[in-house]
Structures are given as C-alpha cells and as structure tokens.
Coordinates of C-alpha atoms and ligand atoms in Angstrom, one line a residue:
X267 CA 84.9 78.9 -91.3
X268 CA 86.9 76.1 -92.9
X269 CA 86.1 73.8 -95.9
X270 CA 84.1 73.8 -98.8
X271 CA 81.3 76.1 -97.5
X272 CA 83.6 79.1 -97.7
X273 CA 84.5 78.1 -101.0
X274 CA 83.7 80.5 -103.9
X275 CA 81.0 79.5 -106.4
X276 CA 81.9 79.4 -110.1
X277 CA 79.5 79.2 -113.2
X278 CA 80.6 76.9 -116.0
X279 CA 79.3 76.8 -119.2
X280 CA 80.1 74.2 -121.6
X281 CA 78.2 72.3 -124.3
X282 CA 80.3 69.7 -124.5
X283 CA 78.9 67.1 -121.9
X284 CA 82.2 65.3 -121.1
X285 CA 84.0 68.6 -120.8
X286 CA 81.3 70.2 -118.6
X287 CA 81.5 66.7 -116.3
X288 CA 85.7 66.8 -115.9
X289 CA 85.8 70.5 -115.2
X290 CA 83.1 70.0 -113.0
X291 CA 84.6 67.3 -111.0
X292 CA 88.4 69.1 -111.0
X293 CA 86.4 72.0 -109.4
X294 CA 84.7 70.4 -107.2
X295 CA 87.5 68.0 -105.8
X296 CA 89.0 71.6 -105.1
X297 CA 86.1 72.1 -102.7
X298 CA 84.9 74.7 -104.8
X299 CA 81.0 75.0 -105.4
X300 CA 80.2 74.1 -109.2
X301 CA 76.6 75.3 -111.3
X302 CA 76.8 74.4 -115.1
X303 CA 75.2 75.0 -118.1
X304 CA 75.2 74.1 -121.2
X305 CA 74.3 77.0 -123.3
X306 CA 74.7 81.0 -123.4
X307 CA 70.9 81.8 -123.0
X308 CA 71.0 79.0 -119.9
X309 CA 74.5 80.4 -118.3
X310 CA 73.0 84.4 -118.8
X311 CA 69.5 82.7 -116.5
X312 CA 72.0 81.4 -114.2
X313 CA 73.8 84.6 -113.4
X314 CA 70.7 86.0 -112.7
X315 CA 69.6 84.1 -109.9
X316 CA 72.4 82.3 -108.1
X317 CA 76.0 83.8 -106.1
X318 CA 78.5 83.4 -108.8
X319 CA 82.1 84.1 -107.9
X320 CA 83.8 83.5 -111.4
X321 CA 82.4 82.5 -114.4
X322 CA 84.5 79.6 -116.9
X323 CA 82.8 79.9 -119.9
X324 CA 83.4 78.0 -123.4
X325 CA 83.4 81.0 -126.3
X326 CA 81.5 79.0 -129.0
X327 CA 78.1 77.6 -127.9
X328 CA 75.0 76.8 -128.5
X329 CA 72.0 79.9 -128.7
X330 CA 73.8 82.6 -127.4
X331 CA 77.6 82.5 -127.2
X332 CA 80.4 83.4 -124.7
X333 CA 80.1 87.2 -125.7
X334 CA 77.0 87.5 -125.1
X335 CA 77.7 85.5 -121.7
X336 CA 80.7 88.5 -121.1
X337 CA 78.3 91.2 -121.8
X338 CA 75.8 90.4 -119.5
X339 CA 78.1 89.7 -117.0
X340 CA 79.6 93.3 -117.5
X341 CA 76.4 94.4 -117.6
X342 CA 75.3 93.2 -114.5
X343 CA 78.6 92.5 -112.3
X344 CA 81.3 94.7 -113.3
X345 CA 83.5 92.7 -111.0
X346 CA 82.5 89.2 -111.5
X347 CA 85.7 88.0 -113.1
X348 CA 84.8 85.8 -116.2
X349 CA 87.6 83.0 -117.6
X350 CA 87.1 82.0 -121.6
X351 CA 88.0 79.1 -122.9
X352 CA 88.9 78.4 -126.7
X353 CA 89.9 75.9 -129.1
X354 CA 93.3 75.8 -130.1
X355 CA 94.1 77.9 -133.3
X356 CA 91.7 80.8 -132.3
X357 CA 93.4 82.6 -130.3
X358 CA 92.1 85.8 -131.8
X359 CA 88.7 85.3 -130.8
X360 CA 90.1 85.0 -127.3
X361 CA 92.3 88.3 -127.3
X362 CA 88.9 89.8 -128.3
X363 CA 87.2 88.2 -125.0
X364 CA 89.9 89.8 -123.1
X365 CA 89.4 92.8 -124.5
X366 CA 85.8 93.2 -123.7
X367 CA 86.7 92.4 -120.3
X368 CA 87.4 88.9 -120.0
X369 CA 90.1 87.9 -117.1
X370 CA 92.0 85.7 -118.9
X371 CA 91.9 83.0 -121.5
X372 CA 93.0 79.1 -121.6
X373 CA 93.2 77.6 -124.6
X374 CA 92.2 73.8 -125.1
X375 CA 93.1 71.7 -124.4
X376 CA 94.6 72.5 -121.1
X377 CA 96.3 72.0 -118.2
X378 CA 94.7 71.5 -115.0
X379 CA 97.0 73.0 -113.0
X380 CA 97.2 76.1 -115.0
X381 CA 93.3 76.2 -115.3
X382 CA 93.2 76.1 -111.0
X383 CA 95.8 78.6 -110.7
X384 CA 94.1 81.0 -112.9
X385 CA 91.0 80.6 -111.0
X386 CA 92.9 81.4 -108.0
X387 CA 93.9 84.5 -109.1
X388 CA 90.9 85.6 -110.5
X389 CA 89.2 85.3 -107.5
X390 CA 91.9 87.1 -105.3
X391 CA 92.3 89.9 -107.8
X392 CA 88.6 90.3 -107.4
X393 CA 88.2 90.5 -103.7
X394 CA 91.4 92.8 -103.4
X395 CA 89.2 94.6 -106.0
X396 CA 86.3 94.9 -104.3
X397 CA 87.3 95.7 -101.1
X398 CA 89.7 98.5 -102.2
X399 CA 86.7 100.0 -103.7
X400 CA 85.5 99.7 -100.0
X401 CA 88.4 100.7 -98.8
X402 CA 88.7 103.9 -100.9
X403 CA 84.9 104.8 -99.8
X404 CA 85.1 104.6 -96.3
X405 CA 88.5 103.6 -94.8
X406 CA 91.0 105.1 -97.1
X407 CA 93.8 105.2 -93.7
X408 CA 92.6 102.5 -91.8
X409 CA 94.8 99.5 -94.2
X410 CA 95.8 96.2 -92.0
X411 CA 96.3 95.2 -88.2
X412 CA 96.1 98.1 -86.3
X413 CA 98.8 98.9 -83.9
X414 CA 97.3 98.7 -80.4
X415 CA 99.2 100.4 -77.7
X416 CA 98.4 99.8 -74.0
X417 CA 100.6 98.0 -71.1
X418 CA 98.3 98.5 -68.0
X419 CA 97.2 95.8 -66.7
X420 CA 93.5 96.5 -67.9
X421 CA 94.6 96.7 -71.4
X422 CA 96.8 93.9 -71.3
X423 CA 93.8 91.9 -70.1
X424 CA 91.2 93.0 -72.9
X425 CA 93.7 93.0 -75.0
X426 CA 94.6 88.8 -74.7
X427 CA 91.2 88.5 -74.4
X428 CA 90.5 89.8 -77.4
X429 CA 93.1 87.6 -78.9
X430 CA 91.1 84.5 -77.8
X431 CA 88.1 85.4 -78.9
X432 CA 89.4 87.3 -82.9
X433 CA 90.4 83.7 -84.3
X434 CA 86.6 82.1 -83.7
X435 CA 83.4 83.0 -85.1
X436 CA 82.0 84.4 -81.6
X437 CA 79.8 87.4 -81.8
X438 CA 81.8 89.7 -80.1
X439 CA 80.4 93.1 -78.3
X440 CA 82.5 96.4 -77.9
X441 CA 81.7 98.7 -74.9
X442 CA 83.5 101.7 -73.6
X443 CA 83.5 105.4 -73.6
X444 CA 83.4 107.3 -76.6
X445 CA 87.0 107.5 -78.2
X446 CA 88.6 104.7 -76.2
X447 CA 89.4 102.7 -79.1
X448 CA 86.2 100.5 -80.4
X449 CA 86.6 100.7 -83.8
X450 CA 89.8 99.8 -83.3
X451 CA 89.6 96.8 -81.1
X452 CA 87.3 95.6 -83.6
X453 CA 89.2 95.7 -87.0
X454 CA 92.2 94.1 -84.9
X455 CA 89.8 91.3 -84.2
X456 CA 89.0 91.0 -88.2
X457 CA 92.4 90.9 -89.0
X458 CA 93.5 88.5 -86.1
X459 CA 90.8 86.4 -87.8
X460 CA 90.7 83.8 -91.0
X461 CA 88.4 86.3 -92.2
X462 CA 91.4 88.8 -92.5
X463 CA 91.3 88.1 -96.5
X464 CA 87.9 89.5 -96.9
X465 CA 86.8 92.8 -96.3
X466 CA 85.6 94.5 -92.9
X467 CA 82.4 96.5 -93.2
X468 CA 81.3 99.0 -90.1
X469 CA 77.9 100.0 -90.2
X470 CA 77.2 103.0 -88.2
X471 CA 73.4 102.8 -88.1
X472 CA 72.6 106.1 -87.0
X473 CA 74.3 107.7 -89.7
X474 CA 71.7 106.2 -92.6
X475 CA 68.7 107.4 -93.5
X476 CA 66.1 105.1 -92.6
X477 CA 64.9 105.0 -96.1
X478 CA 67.9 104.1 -97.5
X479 CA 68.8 101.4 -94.4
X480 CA 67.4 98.2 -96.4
X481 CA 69.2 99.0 -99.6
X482 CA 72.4 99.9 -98.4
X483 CA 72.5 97.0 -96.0
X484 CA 70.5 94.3 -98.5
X485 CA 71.4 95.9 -101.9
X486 CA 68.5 95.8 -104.6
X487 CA 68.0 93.7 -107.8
X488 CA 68.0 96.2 -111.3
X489 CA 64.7 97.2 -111.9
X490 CA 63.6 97.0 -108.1
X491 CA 62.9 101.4 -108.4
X492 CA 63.3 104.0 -111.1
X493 CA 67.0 104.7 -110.0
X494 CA 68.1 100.5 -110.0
X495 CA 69.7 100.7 -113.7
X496 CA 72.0 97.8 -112.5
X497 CA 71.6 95.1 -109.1
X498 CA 73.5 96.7 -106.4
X499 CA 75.3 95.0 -103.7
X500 CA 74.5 96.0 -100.1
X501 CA 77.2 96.0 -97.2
X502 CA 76.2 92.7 -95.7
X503 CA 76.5 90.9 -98.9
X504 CA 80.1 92.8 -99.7
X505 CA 81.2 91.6 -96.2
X506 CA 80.7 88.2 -97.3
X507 CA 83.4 85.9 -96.1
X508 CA 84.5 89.3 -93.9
X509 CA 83.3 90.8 -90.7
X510 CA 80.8 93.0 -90.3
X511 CA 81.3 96.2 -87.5
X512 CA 78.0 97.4 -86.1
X513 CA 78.9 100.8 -84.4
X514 CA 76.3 102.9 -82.2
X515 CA 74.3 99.8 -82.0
X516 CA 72.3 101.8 -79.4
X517 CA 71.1 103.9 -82.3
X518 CA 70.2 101.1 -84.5
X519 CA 66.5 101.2 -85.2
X520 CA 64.1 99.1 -84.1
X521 CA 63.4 97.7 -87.9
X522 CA 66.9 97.4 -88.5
X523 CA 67.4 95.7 -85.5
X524 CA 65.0 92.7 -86.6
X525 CA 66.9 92.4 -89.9
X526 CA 70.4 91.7 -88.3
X527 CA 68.7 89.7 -85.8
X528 CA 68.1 87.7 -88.9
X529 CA 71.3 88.0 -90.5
X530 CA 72.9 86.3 -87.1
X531 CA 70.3 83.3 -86.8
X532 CA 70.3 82.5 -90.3
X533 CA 73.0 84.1 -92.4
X534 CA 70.8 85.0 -94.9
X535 CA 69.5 88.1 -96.7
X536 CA 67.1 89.4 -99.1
X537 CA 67.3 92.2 -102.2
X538 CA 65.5 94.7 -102.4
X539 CA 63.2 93.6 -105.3
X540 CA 65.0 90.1 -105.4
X541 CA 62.8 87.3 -104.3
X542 CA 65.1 84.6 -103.0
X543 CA 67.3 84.7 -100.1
X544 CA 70.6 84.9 -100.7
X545 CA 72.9 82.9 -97.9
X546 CA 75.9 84.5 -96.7
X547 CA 78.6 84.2 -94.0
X548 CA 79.8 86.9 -91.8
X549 CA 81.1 87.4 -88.6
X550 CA 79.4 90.4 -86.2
X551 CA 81.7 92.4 -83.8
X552 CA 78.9 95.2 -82.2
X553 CA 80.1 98.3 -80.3
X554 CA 78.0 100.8 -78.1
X555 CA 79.0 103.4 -75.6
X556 CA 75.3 103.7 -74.6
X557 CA 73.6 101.4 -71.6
X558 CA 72.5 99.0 -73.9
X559 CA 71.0 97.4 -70.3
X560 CA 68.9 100.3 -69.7
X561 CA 67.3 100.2 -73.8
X562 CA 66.6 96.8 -73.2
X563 CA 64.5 97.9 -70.5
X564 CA 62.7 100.8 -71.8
X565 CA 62.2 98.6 -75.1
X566 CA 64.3 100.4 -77.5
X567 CA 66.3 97.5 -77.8
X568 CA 65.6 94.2 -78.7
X569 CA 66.0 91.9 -75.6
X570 CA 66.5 88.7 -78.1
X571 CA 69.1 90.5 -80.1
X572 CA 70.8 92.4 -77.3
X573 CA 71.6 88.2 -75.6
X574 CA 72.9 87.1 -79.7
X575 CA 75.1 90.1 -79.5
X576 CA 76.6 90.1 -76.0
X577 CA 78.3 86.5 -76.0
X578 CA 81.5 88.0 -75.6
X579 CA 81.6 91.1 -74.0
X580 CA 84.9 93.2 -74.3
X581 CA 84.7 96.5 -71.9
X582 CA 87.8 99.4 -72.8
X583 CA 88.1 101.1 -69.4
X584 CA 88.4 105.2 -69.9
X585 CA 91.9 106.5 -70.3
X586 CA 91.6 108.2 -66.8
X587 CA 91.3 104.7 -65.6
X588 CA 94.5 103.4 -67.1
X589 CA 96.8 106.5 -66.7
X590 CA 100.1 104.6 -67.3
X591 CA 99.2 104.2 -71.0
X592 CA 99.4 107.8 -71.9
X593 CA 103.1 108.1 -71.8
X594 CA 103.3 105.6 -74.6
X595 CA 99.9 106.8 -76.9
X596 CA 101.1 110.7 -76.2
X597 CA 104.6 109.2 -78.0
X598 CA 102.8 107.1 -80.7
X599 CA 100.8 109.6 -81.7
X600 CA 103.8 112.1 -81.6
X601 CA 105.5 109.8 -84.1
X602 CA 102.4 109.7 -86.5
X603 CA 102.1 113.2 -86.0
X604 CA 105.4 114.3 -87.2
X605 CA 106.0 112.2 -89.4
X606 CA 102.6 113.6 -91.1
X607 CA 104.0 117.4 -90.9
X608 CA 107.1 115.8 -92.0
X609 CA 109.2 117.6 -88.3
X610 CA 111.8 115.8 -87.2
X611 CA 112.1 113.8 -83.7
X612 CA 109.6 115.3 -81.2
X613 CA 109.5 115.0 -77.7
X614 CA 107.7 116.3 -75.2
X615 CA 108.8 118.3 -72.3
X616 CA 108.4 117.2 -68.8
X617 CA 106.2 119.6 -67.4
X618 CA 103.9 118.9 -70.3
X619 CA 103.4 114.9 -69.6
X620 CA 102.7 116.1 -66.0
X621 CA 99.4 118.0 -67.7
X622 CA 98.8 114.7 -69.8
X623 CA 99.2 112.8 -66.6
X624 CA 96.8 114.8 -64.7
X625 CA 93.8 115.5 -67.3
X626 CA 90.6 114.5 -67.0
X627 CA 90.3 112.8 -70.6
X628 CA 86.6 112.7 -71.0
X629 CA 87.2 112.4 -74.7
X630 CA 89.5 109.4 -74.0
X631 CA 92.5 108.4 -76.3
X632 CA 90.4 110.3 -79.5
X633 CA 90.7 113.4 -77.5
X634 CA 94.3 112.5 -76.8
X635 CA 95.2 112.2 -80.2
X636 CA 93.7 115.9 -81.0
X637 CA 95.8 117.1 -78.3
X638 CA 99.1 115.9 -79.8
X639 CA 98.2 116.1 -83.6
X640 CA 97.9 120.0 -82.3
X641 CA 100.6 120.3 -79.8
X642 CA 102.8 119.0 -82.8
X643 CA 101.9 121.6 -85.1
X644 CA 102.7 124.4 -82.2
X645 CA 106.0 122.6 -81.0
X646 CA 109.3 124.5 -81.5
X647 CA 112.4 123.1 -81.3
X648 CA 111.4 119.5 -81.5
X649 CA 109.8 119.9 -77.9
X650 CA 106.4 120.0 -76.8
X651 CA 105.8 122.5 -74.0
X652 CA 103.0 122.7 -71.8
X653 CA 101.5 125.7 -73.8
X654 CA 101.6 123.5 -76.8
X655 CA 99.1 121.8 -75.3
X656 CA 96.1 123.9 -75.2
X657 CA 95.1 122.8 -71.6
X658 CA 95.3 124.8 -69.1
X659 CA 95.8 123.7 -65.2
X660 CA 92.7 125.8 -64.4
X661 CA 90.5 123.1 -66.3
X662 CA 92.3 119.9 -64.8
X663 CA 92.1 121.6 -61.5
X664 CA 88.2 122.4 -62.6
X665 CA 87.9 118.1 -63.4
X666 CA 89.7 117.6 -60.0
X667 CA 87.1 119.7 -57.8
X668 CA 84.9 117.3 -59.1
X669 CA 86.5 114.9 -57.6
X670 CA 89.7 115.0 -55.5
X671 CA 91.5 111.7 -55.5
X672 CA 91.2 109.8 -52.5
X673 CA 93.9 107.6 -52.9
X674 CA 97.3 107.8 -52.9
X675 CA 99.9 108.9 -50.1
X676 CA 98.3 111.5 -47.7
X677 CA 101.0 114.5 -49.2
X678 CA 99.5 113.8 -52.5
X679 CA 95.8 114.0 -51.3
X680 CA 96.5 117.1 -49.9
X681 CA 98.7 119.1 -52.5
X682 CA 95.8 118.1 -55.1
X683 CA 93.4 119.4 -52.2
X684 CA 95.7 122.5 -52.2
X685 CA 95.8 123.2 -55.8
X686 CA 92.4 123.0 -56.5
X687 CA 91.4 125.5 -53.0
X688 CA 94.1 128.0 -53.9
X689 CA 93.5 128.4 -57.7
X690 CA 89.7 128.7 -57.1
X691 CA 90.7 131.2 -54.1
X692 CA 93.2 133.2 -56.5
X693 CA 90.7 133.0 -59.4
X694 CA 88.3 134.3 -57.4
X695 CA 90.2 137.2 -56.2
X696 CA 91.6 138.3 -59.7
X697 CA 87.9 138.2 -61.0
X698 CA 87.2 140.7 -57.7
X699 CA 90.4 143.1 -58.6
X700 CA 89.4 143.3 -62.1
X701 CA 92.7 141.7 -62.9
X702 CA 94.7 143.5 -60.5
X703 CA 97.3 141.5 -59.0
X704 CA 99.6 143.8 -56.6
X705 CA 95.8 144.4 -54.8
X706 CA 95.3 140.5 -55.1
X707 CA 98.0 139.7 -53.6
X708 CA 97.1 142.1 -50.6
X709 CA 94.1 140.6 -50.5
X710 CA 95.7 137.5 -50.3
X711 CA 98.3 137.6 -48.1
X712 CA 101.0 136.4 -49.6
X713 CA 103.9 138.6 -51.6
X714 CA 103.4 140.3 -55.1
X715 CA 106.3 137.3 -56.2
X716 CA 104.1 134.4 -54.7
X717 CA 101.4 135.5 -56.3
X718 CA 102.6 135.4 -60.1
X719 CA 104.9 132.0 -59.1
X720 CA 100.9 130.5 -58.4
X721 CA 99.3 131.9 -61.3
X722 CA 102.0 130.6 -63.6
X723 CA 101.7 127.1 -61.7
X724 CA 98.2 126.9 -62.4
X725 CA 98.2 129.1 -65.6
X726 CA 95.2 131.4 -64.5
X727 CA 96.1 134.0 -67.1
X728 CA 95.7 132.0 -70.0
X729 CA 92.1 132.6 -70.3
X730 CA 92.4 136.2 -68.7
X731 CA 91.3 135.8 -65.6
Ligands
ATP912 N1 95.1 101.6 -77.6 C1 95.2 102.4 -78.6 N2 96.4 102.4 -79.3 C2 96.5 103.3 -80.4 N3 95.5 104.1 -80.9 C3 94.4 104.1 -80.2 C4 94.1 103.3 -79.1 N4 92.9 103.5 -78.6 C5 92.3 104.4 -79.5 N5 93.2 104.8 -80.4 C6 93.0 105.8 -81.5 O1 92.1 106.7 -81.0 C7 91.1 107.1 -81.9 C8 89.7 106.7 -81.4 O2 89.5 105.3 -81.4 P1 88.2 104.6 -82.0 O3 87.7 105.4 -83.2 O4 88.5 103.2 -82.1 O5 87.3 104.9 -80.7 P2 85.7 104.5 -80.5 O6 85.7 103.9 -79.2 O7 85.2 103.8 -81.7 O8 85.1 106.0 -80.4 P3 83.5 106.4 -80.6 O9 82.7 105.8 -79.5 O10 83.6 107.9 -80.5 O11 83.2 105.9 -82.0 C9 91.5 106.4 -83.2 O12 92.3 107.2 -84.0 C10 92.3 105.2 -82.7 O13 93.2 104.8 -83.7
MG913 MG1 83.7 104.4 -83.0

C-alpha cells in the first residue's frame, strides 16, 4: 500500500475557476485524490455520493454557501473534518465557521505550505478520532504493539515468521487452540504493518446477530430503515486503510462468508440502502481454532474462500507443547497483575512453578493468565505458594493418567507413573475409609507419617477426599 491510491480524498469547493485549478493541482501533486465543485448546492451533492476525507471549502459562494456546506457535513459526517477559506478582512465570518464546527480556517491569500500542513493535520486528528471511538467501544486495554513473550523454539519460529509476513499485504490465517494467543498474534501483525496508522477492526462473526451482520459490517445510507436518521459507517469501511481481524471464522455464516469473499477479490463494499459500491482497502488477518479442513468438507465453509484466506498459514502450538515459555508468561503476567492490585514485587515460590510446569493447560496461556491474576490476589508476602494457585496435584495427576509421558529419562517415566498409581490408590482408599486415614494407611501398608507426607505431595485433601 504505497502511493497515491492510499491517499485521502478531499472535496474542494471553489467558484473561482483559477483558484479551484491551483488548489487542485497543489493537491494533487501531493498525491492526494481531488473532487471540486464550484458551488454549495454542487459541493452538498458531492458529499452525498463520493469518499470524502476532508472537505476545503470557500465560505462565500454561489447558491448555497460554505455554511450550509458545514451543516450538511455535520449533519451527515460528524467527523469529516471541513477547512474554510476566507477573504482577507473577514475574519469574523471564519471564527463563526469554526465555531459551528469547522477545523480550521486560512485566510486568502495563502500559503501553500501552511494550507498542506493544515490538511495534514486534519486528517490525522480525524483518524486518531475515529479510531479512539473504536478503541473506546471495543478495545479500550488493547492500545499499540503487543508485547509477545515466547523463547521456545516453536514460538520463536512463528514468531519471525510472522514478522515476514506483518509488513506485506498477505492474507494471513491464525490457527491454534483456544487462548493461545490469536488475537494477539494478529494485532502485532497490524502494528508491525504500514497499516499501523489506521485502525484494526476484529470481527467475531458469531457474536452478531445475523440480522444485524450486513449493517454492522456494510453500514447503511440515512433513510435506508425507520431507525437510519443519519448514514452509518460499518466496520469494513472504518477499517479502511487498517486491518481487518476475522475471529471464529468457523462460525462465520455462510451469507457472510460470500460477502468477505467479495471484500478480498475486489475491495469493495455496498451500503445498506446505498446504491454504488464504495472501494476500500484493507488487509484480512483470519483466525479459527475449529478444523476449518473438515467444514470445508461437510460444506459449511466455503472451499473458494477457505484457499483466499489460508495463504499464509500461522499455527500457535498449545502451551503444553512449548512448556519452557511458562516461566516467563507466569512472570509477565505476575508483573501486570501487581502492578494492577498495586502489590509490590511478586514472585513465585518454587514448588508452585513445579505445578505450572506440570499442568495440563487445556485453556492455554488465557487459562494461564486467570491462574496468576488470581494466585496474585491470594499471595502473601510477595510470594505465590502452591495453594495460591488453585490447582491441585490430584487434577494434573488426573491430565497425566490420560496420558503418561513417554519421553524423558526412564526415572522420570516412572516417578510420573508412580504419582499418578499411588494417588489414585490412596484416593481410592480414603473414599473407602470415609476419610479415615490411621485405617488407610493399614490398609495401605505404609506408616500413619507416610501416609499424610503423600497426601500433602499430591494435595488429596484439598477437595476432601
Ligand atoms: N505469547 C504471549 N505473550 C503474552 N501474552 C499472551 C501470549 N499469548 C497469549 N497471551 C495472552 O493470553 C490471552 C489470550 O490470548 P488471545 O485472546 O490472543 O487468544 P486467542 O487464541 O484469540 O483465544 P480464543 O481462541 O479463545 O479467542 C490474552 O490476554 C493475551 O494477551
Ligand atoms: Mg480470540
């Protein structure tokens, strides 16, 4: 995305012919796109129907004048920032302007420069607008590059990988286990980008009403239903110029699926109630923890848009996979943590990391993160203990039975093996005592001492068995 196509639009309107052809050729040697007009009545027709970034507008004109142009814009596009121009010695008229909710004023005649640099920031202020508005709705914490923490080797590789691919336009396609970091991987890639200026946009599709699906994604012209008092802007069109996040896209209906099929082979999209398609210029990062494979074969998914989506596939392997990273996400998310509660220096107690270590983590690093936001709120004494934790030994050694690791050294192999036989055993005979352990341990064979040295090991009391 470089060069003029990127470029915002701007609206000029200016009666006076040889002033309407200089500031059109200034703008346009800028590489921005330039519409004119030469009255109010034809600037207010233009708003209607083309995408207007800013609007330079003369104040005195023919038929209807540069309030009136104002007013409709406010009207219509609260944002759309709208520059008045003035003769010199009626500067009062253009206080007024700016008081009604013009940006800014130049008074003629005037500089170039200081005409181009007004523009400028009028359109930045804008989109910083605009997407905080965004960013208040729906991502109030989520500001900037996102700090990524991972050092296995499997991390390290998506993660480079994923630097390759964040400064193109590539498609690029999210997959892993729920809570292993998609959204995350995917707003690094937006930032990473040239798109980093405008906004990023997720669009969980399974959380919209179907009804509502075409207007929030499209928008809709004023007037297109009773409720329309004023065009609305949909996401796609706000993500102009930005990336767009797809999330669940194994949810995404089959409709909806057509319609971003579209939006990636053309880069356009329609209104609701607007009759012209409007061209725009996003960049599509999808993310799915389902078998998108499988959909495709059982024709919930669209084959043609499942190939447009996966041209760069990036899988996040599950935490349990890549058990070296969780010394370093259990201490970044200690940091956040207290810093949040406002504790002082937390760390975490040996025995504890052992349990980290040796947990299953089907909820991956989101699972994680609960674990510590909690384990910091229960920590005394700046240290997290293993009972801060809220897991207890009998449910890793539950995950293990499931499967016992067969690799490692052969003592490892069988003290896991051990664990998981004994507690079940012990379990087992505490259920059959009703809790009585001198009898247990009778039962057991081994002394009274043993006996409560193994059920603190495994922490079989916790639950009350
Ligand atoms: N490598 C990482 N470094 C730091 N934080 C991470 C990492 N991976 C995940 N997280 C954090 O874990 C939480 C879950 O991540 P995210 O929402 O990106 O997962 P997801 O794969 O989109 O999950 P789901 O499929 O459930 O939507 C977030 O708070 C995220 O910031
Ligand atoms: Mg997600």
């Amino acid at each position: 995305m470089t060069g003029s196509n990127t470029m915002d639009t701007i609206l000029v309107i200016e009666d006076k012919e040889s002033m309407r052809a200089m500031l059109k050729q200034t703008l346009e040697g800028e590489g921005y796109q330039v519409i004119t007009a030469q009255d109010g009545a034809e600037g207010i027709r233009r708003l209607a129907d083309e995408r207007i970034g800013l609007v330079l507008t003369d104040l005195k004109l023919p038929k209807k004048d540069g309030f009136d142009v104002l007013r409709a814009v406010k009207e219509d596009s609260p944002l759309l920032p709208v520059i008045v121009m003035t003769a010199f010695g009626t500067i009062e008229t253009a206080v007024k302007a700016v008081k009604q909710g013009a940006y800014d004023f130049l008074t003629k005649p005037f500089d170039t420069g200081h005409l181009l640099v007004l523009i400028k920031r009028a359109l930045d202020a804008t989109r910083i607008a605009s997407e905080n508005i965004l960013l208040k709705e729906e991502f109030a914490d989520k500001l900037g590059l996102p700090k990524i923490i991972g050092k296995s080797a499997p991390m390290q590789e998506i993660t480079t990988k994923m630097q390759k691919v964040a400064p193109t336009n590539a498609t690029v396609m999210i997959r892993g286990e729920s809570g292993t970091g998609k959204e995350l991987f995917a707003r690094a890639i937006h930032y990473l980008s040239n798109r980093k200026d405008a906004p990023f946009i997720a669009i969980n599709s399974a959380a919209i009403p179907r009804e509502l699906l075409e207007s929030e994604l499209c928008g809709y012209e004023k007037g297109s239903h009773s409720q329309a008092l004023a065009r609305k802007l949909g996401k796609l069109e706000l993500a102009d110029k930005g990336t767009v996040f797809l999330d669940e896209i194994g949810d995404m209906d089959l409709a909806l699926q057509a319609k971003i099929l579209r939006v990636i082979q053309e880069q356009v999209i329609e209104r609701v109630g607007g009759d012209k398609p409007i061209k725009i210029d996003v960049r599509i990062v999808a993310a799915t923890n389902k078998d998108i494979e499988q959909a495709v074969q059982e024709k919930l998914f669209r084959e043609d848009l499942f190939y447009r989506l996966n041209v760069f596939p990036i899988t996040i392997p599950p935490l349990r996979e890549r058990r070296d990273d969780i010394p370093p996400l259990a201490q970044h998310f200690l940091n956040k943590y207290s810093a949040e509660v406002r504790k002082g220096p937390i760390t975490i107690a040996d025995e504890a990391m052992d349990i980290l270590m040796k947990s299953p983590w089907k909820g991956n690093v989101r699972e994680l993160e609960n674990v510590i936001e909690r384990a910091v709120i229960y920590a005394e004494g700046g240290v997290v203990r293993s009972q801060d934790l809220g897991i207890s030994e009998a449910s890793i050694i539950n995950a293990l039975a499931e499967h016992v690791p067969m690799d490692g050294p052969l003592q490892e192999v069988a003290a896991a093996a051990t664990r998981i036989a004994e507690s079940r055993r012990i379990r087992q005979v505490l259920k059959q005592t009703g809790g009585n352990k001198t009898r247990a341990a009778e039962i057991l064979q081994v002394s009274y001492k043993t006996l409560l040295t193994k059920i603190k090991e495994y922490q079989l009391e916790e639950k009350g068995e």
